[in-house]
Amino acid sequence: DEGEEDIELPRGASTQSPQSPVDGKMGLIALCLPLLEESREILRESAPCSVPEEEHRWLGGSAYNLGVTLHRCGACEQAARVLELACEEMRVWCGSKEGRMVEVNLLEKQCVLASYQKESSLFSKALDTLVLATSTAVSSRLLEDPQGRCGLVRQWAGVRIAALESGVKEVEERTFMSALKPLKGIPLSTVSSCLEAELREYKEWECDGGVVRVVEELMEVYRCEGRVLDRTRMLTEQAILNRKKGDRHAVEFFTDIIGILESLKKSEKSHSDVLANQLATAHFWKAVCMYDQLMERCGKIVSPSSTPPPPPTSPNEITMVESEEQLCLAPEEGKVLLSTDSMMRCLEVAVDYWHTMSRTVAQNLKGGGGDVSHDWTMFELMTVSSYMCVVQHRPLVAIKVLAALIQTYEAIPSPSLQAHYHNALALKARLLSGCGVPAEVAECHLEPASELKAHSSSPASSAGRTRRALVSATLHAKLSLAGIKLSNDELDGCRSLLTEVLSHPHLSSSYPSSYVLQARAKLLAASLLQHRPPSPLLTPEQVLDQMETSPTSLLHPHFSLTPLELAMDALRLLQGVVSGDAHKKGEEAQKRASVEVRGWELCEGLMEALKMVANVHWLCGMVREAYHYAREGLKLARSKALRYWTITFYLILVKVLVIKGNLPVARCFLCQAGQLFDPLLSPNSPAEVFHRVAQSCPTHLKQCTDFLSAVMHLREEEEQDVGGATPPLVTPQDLLHLSTTTSSSLDSKLSQLCGDKAVPSLKLPCQFSIASPSHVRVELEVALLQARAFSRAGDAGKCLGVCRQTFGQLKKEAHRRADPGYWLLAARLYATAGACVVVAKETKARVKLTKQDDAMGYFLMAFQLCFPFSSVLLLRETCLWLGSCMAETTPLLAAHFLSFGMQLTLTHQAVYSIGQKLRKHNTTGTTDVIATLQQDDGTADATPAMKARQSFPPLHTMPPVAYTRLALDSLPLSWTLCTLAVDPGERYLLVMRAGREHEPLLVRILLPEQNIPEAHQQCLMSSKDSLAIRDKKKWWAVRRELDTSLETLCGDLEDSWLGHWKCMLVGKAPEDRTSVVERVCERLKQGVDRKWVELLVETWGCLSQEEVYLLLGEVADDPLTAAQKKQAYSAMEDLLSSDITPSYHPMVLVAGHTLQCLPWESIPVLRERSVCRMPSLAFVVAHRHMLGHDGCGLVNPLNTFYVLNPEKNLPKTEKCFEWFTKEPGWEGLVGEEPNNSVLKAALEQHQLYIYCGHGSGGKYLSVDQLHLVHCKAASVLMGCSSGRLAVHGNADPTGVVLQYLISGCPAIVANLWDVTDEDIDRYCECLLDNWLSGSDELLLKHTSSARSVCKLKYLIGASPVVYGIPVCTSK
């Protein structure tokens, strides 16, 4: 202690007392460092004879202990410096004596020093130390030990990898060869073994910079040894590196390598299995390089967008012209996609080599003669090959390579390979099931997975990487088994397995593998929900009995997800994994280059998800979204050069475009798909070409039949469009023959594969039929095509004959089939038969009808088969037919079907949109999915949004009739609901009037020849053309003439279409008229049902005396005399005021998709009355739940937001409404374009939103952004066509105002067509002045009265209408 002051401390050392034990220890260690240096100098300066040798050992040992202590304290650099001194002293003591080196573990200490130097980023010194360690290993003969040698090489590679990642250039050339070169007497075999070990390390860590130099040195070593086969293997490694660098000659390089190997094979100088593996590897990498070139030629890789579909370029429309040009294949691109066959042939050669050698490899491994670590590359490449074959849709090749891979895995008892083994089992079983192999055969391949039940019960997060992979493989196997059970129509078994998988803790972790599993499970759950449980078909009477179940509440007892929500969740999960967003915590780096395997797996998952999402949107009638996701799938398939998937998405686009009525573009896309099958194949090809193409690749059986089916359906639509028929080159019989021949060809090919004794693990019977399910479906589609062809030709007898013959087969299949596609075809066939019977009866055709030819019965059969698939177009058509058939006999049932069939697409959109808001960002959970599968009766949170979602009728089960009664009874007593629709035969106008405590009234009115909707469209087109007139007088003359034409058209709409039934559209009287009804019924003496008397009394004043007589004559049970009619009229005339006073009780109008464009509010009987529009009865109920209160919506005028002239090109409008800026409590923008956040806040935080600009303002807040808004503001959209609903083909109408309703907007005032600024400004100013001037003012009252201020009272005044429920101003 006394001498401590004389010691000079190192620079930076503190002389203060330590503040902690660690600081104190470091201080003492700092005092020791100069003592060590001084001790070493003393030993060096002293003569060897005067210092004992043990002093070196003592100093080295003390320094080593000090260095380890320093490292523990975190002083890595000082530790490395001290250990360097320790190793140097130890090496001096050891000299060249082997025994001393072993005694002090010099090699181990040098390796520890190298690791410390690596931690300190002293990479060059670390390699120098390892050079000395290598010399020590040689001297102590430890380099001859494979385990010791591999450890030394592994450490060398680790230092080099860290240096290269840190950008240290001086170590690029320093391979382990630089440590061996100074040493003498090392055999070349040892050198090559060391370099091979180093190469494996670099490859495991994907360090290409380390691989390059090692490969070059190994090639030189093998050249010196004369090992041609090994040198060729290094050539392969070099070619792989060149491929990664983007070498365009990589294919030629591999071709040369294959040539060398083929010559060696002929000379038979090398071991056959090793040579076969190298040949397989070379062919595999050649195929990969060919695929790289195909991808490069196809253009830049584009992944599907993770955002919702972009808004249309014009309001409510999809512009197909630009999309068509972008989606059509260039001639060169078509050749590229067709050339994938040559790439797949090269891959098949590799598979054949692996398949041939799998038995020998398995035997060698079982006998202990194989090296598992060395064979890992082969296993990995075989796995990648299987996924490549799956994505390229070569299932037979994939099954072949998987069988060989499984056979090899079974010979290896290594636990680390169990996960790969079970993944291969799961994939093979899934492929076999997809090929049509009997389910029990495919299921037997998953028997080994049952042994892993114990693994799958423990949380994956607490396990290591190997354990987690094993759990993931087990869950994949169970999902495959669930899929097999679903394909075998074992729905309960599938549901049970899905629930088990979704309940597993592994799916709640944040690993990418968990998200992929969850996505697969959700896709399977979506498919399960679309399957009809196998059960006998119900008779029409049983269907009605089942629908008579009486729910006690409008709200469903449990929250359940729809197939659309599940499919969208799955797609988002996969997109998140691809983009890396879902990888929150980070999974350990995959050493064995599994990135490519995962890439192919994700590619297949994305394709399947995009296909399902597009198809589900198509079934729901959401053509815009279906088109978007099919287009995204097509882009991805083309960028990945996937021919099968390109054809698949083209066929989906064809289906979507046919619905939209865009037949020319549909034919164009169908031609594109045909040319990808074969350059000679097109929709106009003869049947022989189809058969040749299908037989050339029988695994594309379903796609071939889908293509041929699309050809015939498109021709059917084109014939209806042009009104003529052309002789078809391909008939339905050709489709049936194609299915038969390709089925037998596929059977033969798979049977050949199964009969190969080299693949015993396939476990398939010798004889089986794998295409029977799809063949039965084709038979049904052929029957449908034939029936529809006979129906179009007017031959009802033959049409019904085909249908009757098929119905018998359907009843046999009902108890064992759940395939949604099959039963949708069956539903279409029943609907075709029903329509044929209706037409035959109405036209009095000479057709012999049997007892079973009951139109209503056929439609009821079609209706039950529409569920749970929810095909919107078919369901809407069936419901309209049922409403028409039941109108006169069972009004409540007719009203039920008519109400249910209205705006089904919008119902799907609303359920999905509300679900998004309820779940917010929690779309990666599994609780809701499990609840959906188990149909739990748990009560959900009673929020307005939840009530709104649950109040919609069930979309995937037959809705009970009592739902309609409960829905009507939930309306305010003053409201009346009127539904207008045209039956599918376009012969009758269906008018339904209903309300609370009143039985629905439903009438069928025979439509006149005058086509009013067409005349209305012509008038609007002329109005649009007139805006281009520059001469002022001519402009006004033309506009006034159009105004008169539109007024006449409104009169014709009332007189010729409605006639005396116009009273059905009139709301209730403001006073109670029950006593009048009683008096009139007494005078009629029970000759007329009371409900019709109530109608006349409630709407008194809107019908003339003659019209009243006509109505009474139609509804009377028995013919009424003129005196009876006069007495009834006189009673009403005496008891009611003769003044025609408009009713101020609101009418809620629901117009069908072809009638919604007409100005019903401006027909004479409704011109001064309160009318608002809603899409359906279900929407009225849900909307009231969404608002969270009963009765009318309330609007506070002092909480208003406005957007005035945002594009700065409506100066008159801006001047007219400049008073907006002076109103108290009003906020807004004038002459400024709002952004998304501003409008979102305006709709969510204010009670009134006014937009005075062009269009609906959709350019500032898109349709998809509206879905996420909780809108509270009643809206006034005074732009051109802001309330127009566009109809494309057979799809339901779409428009911005409907999206406002979905978002919860109470009411929207919008224009049905284009308007001029000054006249619509007058209307808007009058409306706002009168409505907002007082309290309790009903909006509907003033929207009708404000029409009179327009100069063009019909051309402009009839354009504004109200969507939503009645709202009034609050006090």
mmCIF file of N, CA and C in Angstrom, residues 1156-1239:
data_model
loop_
_atom_site.group_PDB
_atom_site.id
_atom_site.type_symbol
_atom_site.label_atom_id
_atom_site.label_comp_id
_atom_site.label_asym_id
_atom_site.label_seq_id
_atom_site.Cartn_x
_atom_site.Cartn_y
_atom_site.Cartn_z
ATOM 1 N N GLN A 1156 -84.175 2.000 -60.383
ATOM 2 C CA GLN A 1156 -83.699 3.036 -59.471
ATOM 3 C C GLN A 1156 -83.298 4.325 -60.178
ATOM 4 N N CYS A 1157 -83.073 4.277 -61.496
ATOM 5 C CA CYS A 1157 -82.644 5.474 -62.214
ATOM 6 C C CYS A 1157 -83.804 6.418 -62.527
ATOM 7 N N LEU A 1158 -85.049 5.945 -62.356
ATOM 8 C CA LEU A 1158 -86.212 6.746 -62.739
ATOM 9 C C LEU A 1158 -86.577 7.736 -61.634
ATOM 10 N N PRO A 1159 -87.111 8.929 -62.007
ATOM 11 C CA PRO A 1159 -87.460 9.958 -61.010
ATOM 12 C C PRO A 1159 -88.835 9.693 -60.397
ATOM 13 N N TRP A 1160 -88.976 8.648 -59.610
ATOM 14 C CA TRP A 1160 -90.265 8.289 -59.020
ATOM 15 C C TRP A 1160 -90.816 9.418 -58.162
ATOM 16 N N GLU A 1161 -89.944 10.177 -57.498
ATOM 17 C CA GLU A 1161 -90.401 11.261 -56.633
ATOM 18 C C GLU A 1161 -91.118 12.361 -57.405
ATOM 19 N N SER A 1162 -90.950 12.406 -58.731
ATOM 20 C CA SER A 1162 -91.536 13.485 -59.529
ATOM 21 C C SER A 1162 -92.745 13.042 -60.337
ATOM 22 N N ILE A 1163 -93.220 11.832 -60.153
ATOM 23 C CA ILE A 1163 -94.485 11.467 -60.791
ATOM 24 C C ILE A 1163 -95.581 12.272 -60.088
ATOM 25 N N PRO A 1164 -96.653 12.614 -60.755
ATOM 26 C CA PRO A 1164 -97.644 13.546 -60.181
ATOM 27 C C PRO A 1164 -98.116 13.176 -58.783
ATOM 28 N N VAL A 1165 -98.329 11.896 -58.525
ATOM 29 C CA VAL A 1165 -98.889 11.520 -57.230
ATOM 30 C C VAL A 1165 -97.894 11.700 -56.084
ATOM 31 N N LEU A 1166 -96.598 11.750 -56.382
ATOM 32 C CA LEU A 1166 -95.573 11.882 -55.344
ATOM 33 C C LEU A 1166 -94.864 13.228 -55.373
ATOM 34 N N ARG A 1167 -95.206 14.063 -56.304
ATOM 35 C CA ARG A 1167 -94.461 15.304 -56.521
ATOM 36 C C ARG A 1167 -94.400 16.175 -55.266
ATOM 37 N N GLU A 1168 -95.476 16.199 -54.493
ATOM 38 C CA GLU A 1168 -95.518 17.050 -53.308
ATOM 39 C C GLU A 1168 -95.453 16.241 -52.017
ATOM 40 N N ARG A 1169 -95.047 15.012 -52.091
ATOM 41 C CA ARG A 1169 -95.063 14.157 -50.909
ATOM 42 C C ARG A 1169 -93.636 13.854 -50.442
ATOM 43 N N SER A 1170 -93.551 13.291 -49.245
ATOM 44 C CA SER A 1170 -92.248 13.008 -48.622
ATOM 45 C C SER A 1170 -91.806 11.599 -48.997
ATOM 46 N N VAL A 1171 -90.728 11.534 -49.759
ATOM 47 C CA VAL A 1171 -90.229 10.240 -50.234
ATOM 48 C C VAL A 1171 -88.715 10.202 -50.040
ATOM 49 N N CYS A 1172 -88.230 9.097 -49.503
ATOM 50 C CA CYS A 1172 -86.784 8.866 -49.445
ATOM 51 C C CYS A 1172 -86.491 7.470 -49.977
ATOM 52 N N ARG A 1173 -85.271 7.257 -50.377
ATOM 53 C CA ARG A 1173 -84.883 5.985 -50.986
ATOM 54 C C ARG A 1173 -83.956 5.203 -50.057
ATOM 55 N N MET A 1174 -84.128 3.887 -50.071
ATOM 56 C CA MET A 1174 -83.210 2.993 -49.365
ATOM 57 C C MET A 1174 -82.988 1.757 -50.229
ATOM 58 N N PRO A 1175 -81.820 1.101 -50.086
ATOM 59 C CA PRO A 1175 -81.540 -0.059 -50.940
ATOM 60 C C PRO A 1175 -82.439 -1.257 -50.667
ATOM 61 N N SER A 1176 -82.822 -1.456 -49.387
ATOM 62 C CA SER A 1176 -83.620 -2.637 -49.044
ATOM 63 C C SER A 1176 -84.207 -2.449 -47.656
ATOM 64 N N LEU A 1177 -85.142 -3.347 -47.310
ATOM 65 C CA LEU A 1177 -85.722 -3.331 -45.970
ATOM 66 C C LEU A 1177 -84.639 -3.598 -44.923
ATOM 67 N N ALA A 1178 -83.758 -4.529 -45.208
ATOM 68 C CA ALA A 1178 -82.683 -4.842 -44.257
ATOM 69 C C ALA A 1178 -81.823 -3.622 -43.991
ATOM 70 N N PHE A 1179 -81.608 -2.801 -44.997
ATOM 71 C CA PHE A 1179 -80.808 -1.602 -44.814
ATOM 72 C C PHE A 1179 -81.529 -0.579 -43.945
ATOM 73 N N VAL A 1180 -82.837 -0.512 -44.078
ATOM 74 C CA VAL A 1180 -83.601 0.418 -43.234
ATOM 75 C C VAL A 1180 -83.428 0.033 -41.770
ATOM 76 N N VAL A 1181 -83.579 -1.264 -41.474
ATOM 77 C CA VAL A 1181 -83.451 -1.731 -40.090
ATOM 78 C C VAL A 1181 -82.035 -1.512 -39.578
ATOM 79 N N ALA A 1182 -81.043 -1.919 -40.370
ATOM 80 C CA ALA A 1182 -79.649 -1.775 -39.945
ATOM 81 C C ALA A 1182 -79.270 -0.317 -39.761
ATOM 82 N N HIS A 1183 -79.811 0.543 -40.615
ATOM 83 C CA HIS A 1183 -79.464 1.960 -40.548
ATOM 84 C C HIS A 1183 -79.977 2.581 -39.255
ATOM 85 N N ARG A 1184 -81.149 2.188 -38.860
ATOM 86 C CA ARG A 1184 -81.700 2.725 -37.612
ATOM 87 C C ARG A 1184 -80.906 2.223 -36.413
ATOM 88 N N HIS A 1185 -80.423 0.976 -36.475
ATOM 89 C CA HIS A 1185 -79.544 0.473 -35.412
ATOM 90 C C HIS A 1185 -78.211 1.220 -35.420
ATOM 91 N N MET A 1186 -77.715 1.521 -36.601
ATOM 92 C CA MET A 1186 -76.436 2.219 -36.708
ATOM 93 C C MET A 1186 -76.512 3.608 -36.076
ATOM 94 N N LEU A 1187 -77.666 4.283 -36.263
ATOM 95 C CA LEU A 1187 -77.809 5.624 -35.707
ATOM 96 C C LEU A 1187 -77.991 5.594 -34.201
ATOM 97 N N GLY A 1188 -78.438 4.465 -33.687
ATOM 98 C CA GLY A 1188 -78.497 4.319 -32.242
ATOM 99 C C GLY A 1188 -79.695 4.957 -31.574
ATOM 100 N N HIS A 1189 -80.739 5.338 -32.352
ATOM 101 C CA HIS A 1189 -81.956 5.869 -31.726
ATOM 102 C C HIS A 1189 -83.136 5.533 -32.618
ATOM 103 N N ASP A 1190 -84.328 5.655 -32.068
ATOM 104 C CA ASP A 1190 -85.540 5.332 -32.808
ATOM 105 C C ASP A 1190 -86.068 6.569 -33.515
ATOM 106 N N GLY A 1191 -86.985 6.311 -34.456
ATOM 107 C CA GLY A 1191 -87.628 7.417 -35.156
ATOM 108 C C GLY A 1191 -86.719 8.075 -36.159
ATOM 109 N N CYS A 1192 -86.955 9.348 -36.415
ATOM 110 C CA CYS A 1192 -86.183 10.094 -37.409
ATOM 111 C C CYS A 1192 -84.820 10.475 -36.859
ATOM 112 N N GLY A 1193 -83.870 10.619 -37.768
ATOM 113 C CA GLY A 1193 -82.573 11.125 -37.379
ATOM 114 C C GLY A 1193 -82.654 12.618 -37.101
ATOM 115 N N LEU A 1194 -81.818 13.078 -36.192
ATOM 116 C CA LEU A 1194 -81.824 14.486 -35.807
ATOM 117 C C LEU A 1194 -80.558 15.162 -36.307
ATOM 118 N N VAL A 1195 -80.706 16.376 -36.818
ATOM 119 C CA VAL A 1195 -79.580 17.140 -37.362
ATOM 120 C C VAL A 1195 -79.539 18.500 -36.684
ATOM 121 N N ASN A 1196 -78.411 18.840 -36.114
ATOM 122 C CA ASN A 1196 -78.214 20.153 -35.499
ATOM 123 C C ASN A 1196 -77.595 21.090 -36.530
ATOM 124 N N PRO A 1197 -78.331 22.076 -37.015
ATOM 125 C CA PRO A 1197 -77.803 22.975 -38.080
ATOM 126 C C PRO A 1197 -76.593 23.788 -37.627
ATOM 127 N N LEU A 1198 -76.397 23.943 -36.314
ATOM 128 C CA LEU A 1198 -75.280 24.742 -35.830
ATOM 129 C C LEU A 1198 -73.968 23.978 -35.838
ATOM 130 N N ASN A 1199 -74.017 22.723 -36.293
ATOM 131 C CA ASN A 1199 -72.802 21.899 -36.367
ATOM 132 C C ASN A 1199 -72.639 21.423 -37.808
ATOM 133 N N THR A 1200 -72.217 22.349 -38.663
ATOM 134 C CA THR A 1200 -72.190 22.106 -40.110
ATOM 135 C C THR A 1200 -70.783 22.313 -40.659
ATOM 136 N N PHE A 1201 -70.454 21.480 -41.651
ATOM 137 C CA PHE A 1201 -69.196 21.661 -42.394
ATOM 138 C C PHE A 1201 -69.557 21.737 -43.879
ATOM 139 N N TYR A 1202 -68.912 22.657 -44.598
ATOM 140 C CA TYR A 1202 -69.212 22.836 -46.011
ATOM 141 C C TYR A 1202 -67.929 22.838 -46.835
ATOM 142 N N VAL A 1203 -68.062 22.424 -48.074
ATOM 143 C CA VAL A 1203 -66.996 22.521 -49.078
ATOM 144 C C VAL A 1203 -67.612 23.223 -50.278
ATOM 145 N N LEU A 1204 -67.157 24.424 -50.559
ATOM 146 C CA LEU A 1204 -67.761 25.275 -51.574
ATOM 147 C C LEU A 1204 -66.758 25.563 -52.687
ATOM 148 N N ASN A 1205 -67.138 25.190 -53.911
ATOM 149 C CA ASN A 1205 -66.330 25.455 -55.106
ATOM 150 C C ASN A 1205 -64.870 25.043 -54.917
ATOM 151 N N PRO A 1206 -64.606 23.756 -54.630
ATOM 152 C CA PRO A 1206 -63.222 23.342 -54.348
ATOM 153 C C PRO A 1206 -62.289 23.459 -55.554
ATOM 154 N N GLU A 1207 -62.830 23.387 -56.759
ATOM 155 C CA GLU A 1207 -61.981 23.448 -57.957
ATOM 156 C C GLU A 1207 -61.872 24.851 -58.525
ATOM 157 N N LYS A 1208 -62.491 25.817 -57.856
ATOM 158 C CA LYS A 1208 -62.395 27.241 -58.225
ATOM 159 C C LYS A 1208 -62.883 27.529 -59.649
ATOM 160 N N ASN A 1209 -63.885 26.797 -60.116
ATOM 161 C CA ASN A 1209 -64.424 27.055 -61.455
ATOM 162 C C ASN A 1209 -65.944 27.226 -61.439
ATOM 163 N N LEU A 1210 -66.501 27.467 -60.238
ATOM 164 C CA LEU A 1210 -67.942 27.729 -60.112
ATOM 165 C C LEU A 1210 -68.124 29.063 -59.370
ATOM 166 N N PRO A 1211 -67.749 30.181 -59.996
ATOM 167 C CA PRO A 1211 -67.805 31.478 -59.295
ATOM 168 C C PRO A 1211 -69.228 31.870 -58.897
ATOM 169 N N LYS A 1212 -70.219 31.542 -59.728
ATOM 170 C CA LYS A 1212 -71.596 31.904 -59.391
ATOM 171 C C LYS A 1212 -72.079 31.130 -58.171
ATOM 172 N N THR A 1213 -71.701 29.879 -58.113
ATOM 173 C CA THR A 1213 -72.081 29.065 -56.953
ATOM 174 C C THR A 1213 -71.426 29.610 -55.690
ATOM 175 N N GLU A 1214 -70.169 29.979 -55.803
ATOM 176 C CA GLU A 1214 -69.458 30.516 -54.644
ATOM 177 C C GLU A 1214 -70.097 31.816 -54.157
ATOM 178 N N LYS A 1215 -70.517 32.648 -55.098
ATOM 179 C CA LYS A 1215 -71.150 33.914 -54.720
ATOM 180 C C LYS A 1215 -72.524 33.682 -54.104
ATOM 181 N N CYS A 1216 -73.243 32.698 -54.663
ATOM 182 C CA CYS A 1216 -74.596 32.408 -54.186
ATOM 183 C C CYS A 1216 -74.580 31.951 -52.732
ATOM 184 N N PHE A 1217 -73.556 31.206 -52.354
ATOM 185 C CA PHE A 1217 -73.522 30.616 -51.010
ATOM 186 C C PHE A 1217 -72.429 31.234 -50.130
ATOM 187 N N GLU A 1218 -72.070 32.464 -50.415
ATOM 188 C CA GLU A 1218 -71.056 33.091 -49.583
ATOM 189 C C GLU A 1218 -71.538 33.322 -48.153
ATOM 190 N N TRP A 1219 -72.874 33.230 -47.966
ATOM 191 C CA TRP A 1219 -73.427 33.373 -46.615
ATOM 192 C C TRP A 1219 -73.051 32.205 -45.704
ATOM 193 N N PHE A 1220 -72.536 31.118 -46.286
ATOM 194 C CA PHE A 1220 -72.095 29.986 -45.458
ATOM 195 C C PHE A 1220 -71.055 30.438 -44.422
ATOM 196 N N THR A 1221 -70.192 31.339 -44.877
ATOM 197 C CA THR A 1221 -69.073 31.735 -44.014
ATOM 198 C C THR A 1221 -69.527 32.576 -42.814
ATOM 199 N N LYS A 1222 -70.786 33.087 -42.869
ATOM 200 C CA LYS A 1222 -71.273 33.958 -41.794
ATOM 201 C C LYS A 1222 -72.185 33.239 -40.817
ATOM 202 N N GLU A 1223 -72.523 31.996 -41.130
ATOM 203 C CA GLU A 1223 -73.429 31.258 -40.261
ATOM 204 C C GLU A 1223 -72.725 30.842 -38.979
ATOM 205 N N PRO A 1224 -73.356 31.031 -37.829
ATOM 206 C CA PRO A 1224 -72.722 30.622 -36.562
ATOM 207 C C PRO A 1224 -72.630 29.098 -36.464
ATOM 208 N N GLY A 1225 -71.473 28.626 -36.028
ATOM 209 C CA GLY A 1225 -71.272 27.191 -35.857
ATOM 210 C C GLY A 1225 -70.906 26.456 -37.137
ATOM 211 N N TRP A 1226 -70.764 27.192 -38.248
ATOM 212 C CA TRP A 1226 -70.434 26.542 -39.526
ATOM 213 C C TRP A 1226 -68.925 26.661 -39.776
ATOM 214 N N GLU A 1227 -68.347 25.583 -40.243
ATOM 215 C CA GLU A 1227 -66.949 25.564 -40.647
ATOM 216 C C GLU A 1227 -66.869 25.019 -42.070
ATOM 217 N N GLY A 1228 -65.779 25.369 -42.750
ATOM 218 C CA GLY A 1228 -65.657 24.813 -44.088
ATOM 219 C C GLY A 1228 -64.524 25.398 -44.890
ATOM 220 N N LEU A 1229 -64.536 25.022 -46.180
ATOM 221 C CA LEU A 1229 -63.510 25.452 -47.122
ATOM 222 C C LEU A 1229 -64.182 26.097 -48.317
ATOM 223 N N VAL A 1230 -63.630 27.219 -48.775
ATOM 224 C CA VAL A 1230 -64.126 27.918 -49.959
ATOM 225 C C VAL A 1230 -62.981 28.051 -50.939
ATOM 226 N N GLY A 1231 -63.186 27.551 -52.167
ATOM 227 C CA GLY A 1231 -62.140 27.634 -53.178
ATOM 228 C C GLY A 1231 -60.896 26.872 -52.820
ATOM 229 N N GLU A 1232 -61.035 25.802 -52.054
ATOM 230 C CA GLU A 1232 -59.881 25.025 -51.606
ATOM 231 C C GLU A 1232 -60.243 23.542 -51.608
ATOM 232 N N GLU A 1233 -59.354 22.740 -52.157
ATOM 233 C CA GLU A 1233 -59.615 21.304 -52.220
ATOM 234 C C GLU A 1233 -59.321 20.651 -50.869
ATOM 235 N N PRO A 1234 -60.290 19.909 -50.319
ATOM 236 C CA PRO A 1234 -60.052 19.268 -49.020
ATOM 237 C C PRO A 1234 -59.232 17.996 -49.188
ATOM 238 N N ASN A 1235 -58.521 17.594 -48.148
ATOM 239 C CA ASN A 1235 -57.822 16.305 -48.186
ATOM 240 C C ASN A 1235 -58.656 15.249 -47.454
ATOM 241 N N ASN A 1236 -58.156 14.024 -47.461
ATOM 242 C CA ASN A 1236 -58.909 12.909 -46.882
ATOM 243 C C ASN A 1236 -59.218 13.129 -45.410
ATOM 244 N N SER A 1237 -58.210 13.561 -44.659
ATOM 245 C CA SER A 1237 -58.396 13.697 -43.214
ATOM 246 C C SER A 1237 -59.424 14.768 -42.883
ATOM 247 N N VAL A 1238 -59.454 15.845 -43.665
ATOM 248 C CA VAL A 1238 -60.419 16.925 -43.413
ATOM 249 C C VAL A 1238 -61.836 16.418 -43.624
ATOM 250 N N LEU A 1239 -62.072 15.720 -44.730
ATOM 251 C CA LEU A 1239 -63.418 15.226 -45.002
ATOM 252 C C LEU A 1239 -63.813 14.128 -44.024
#
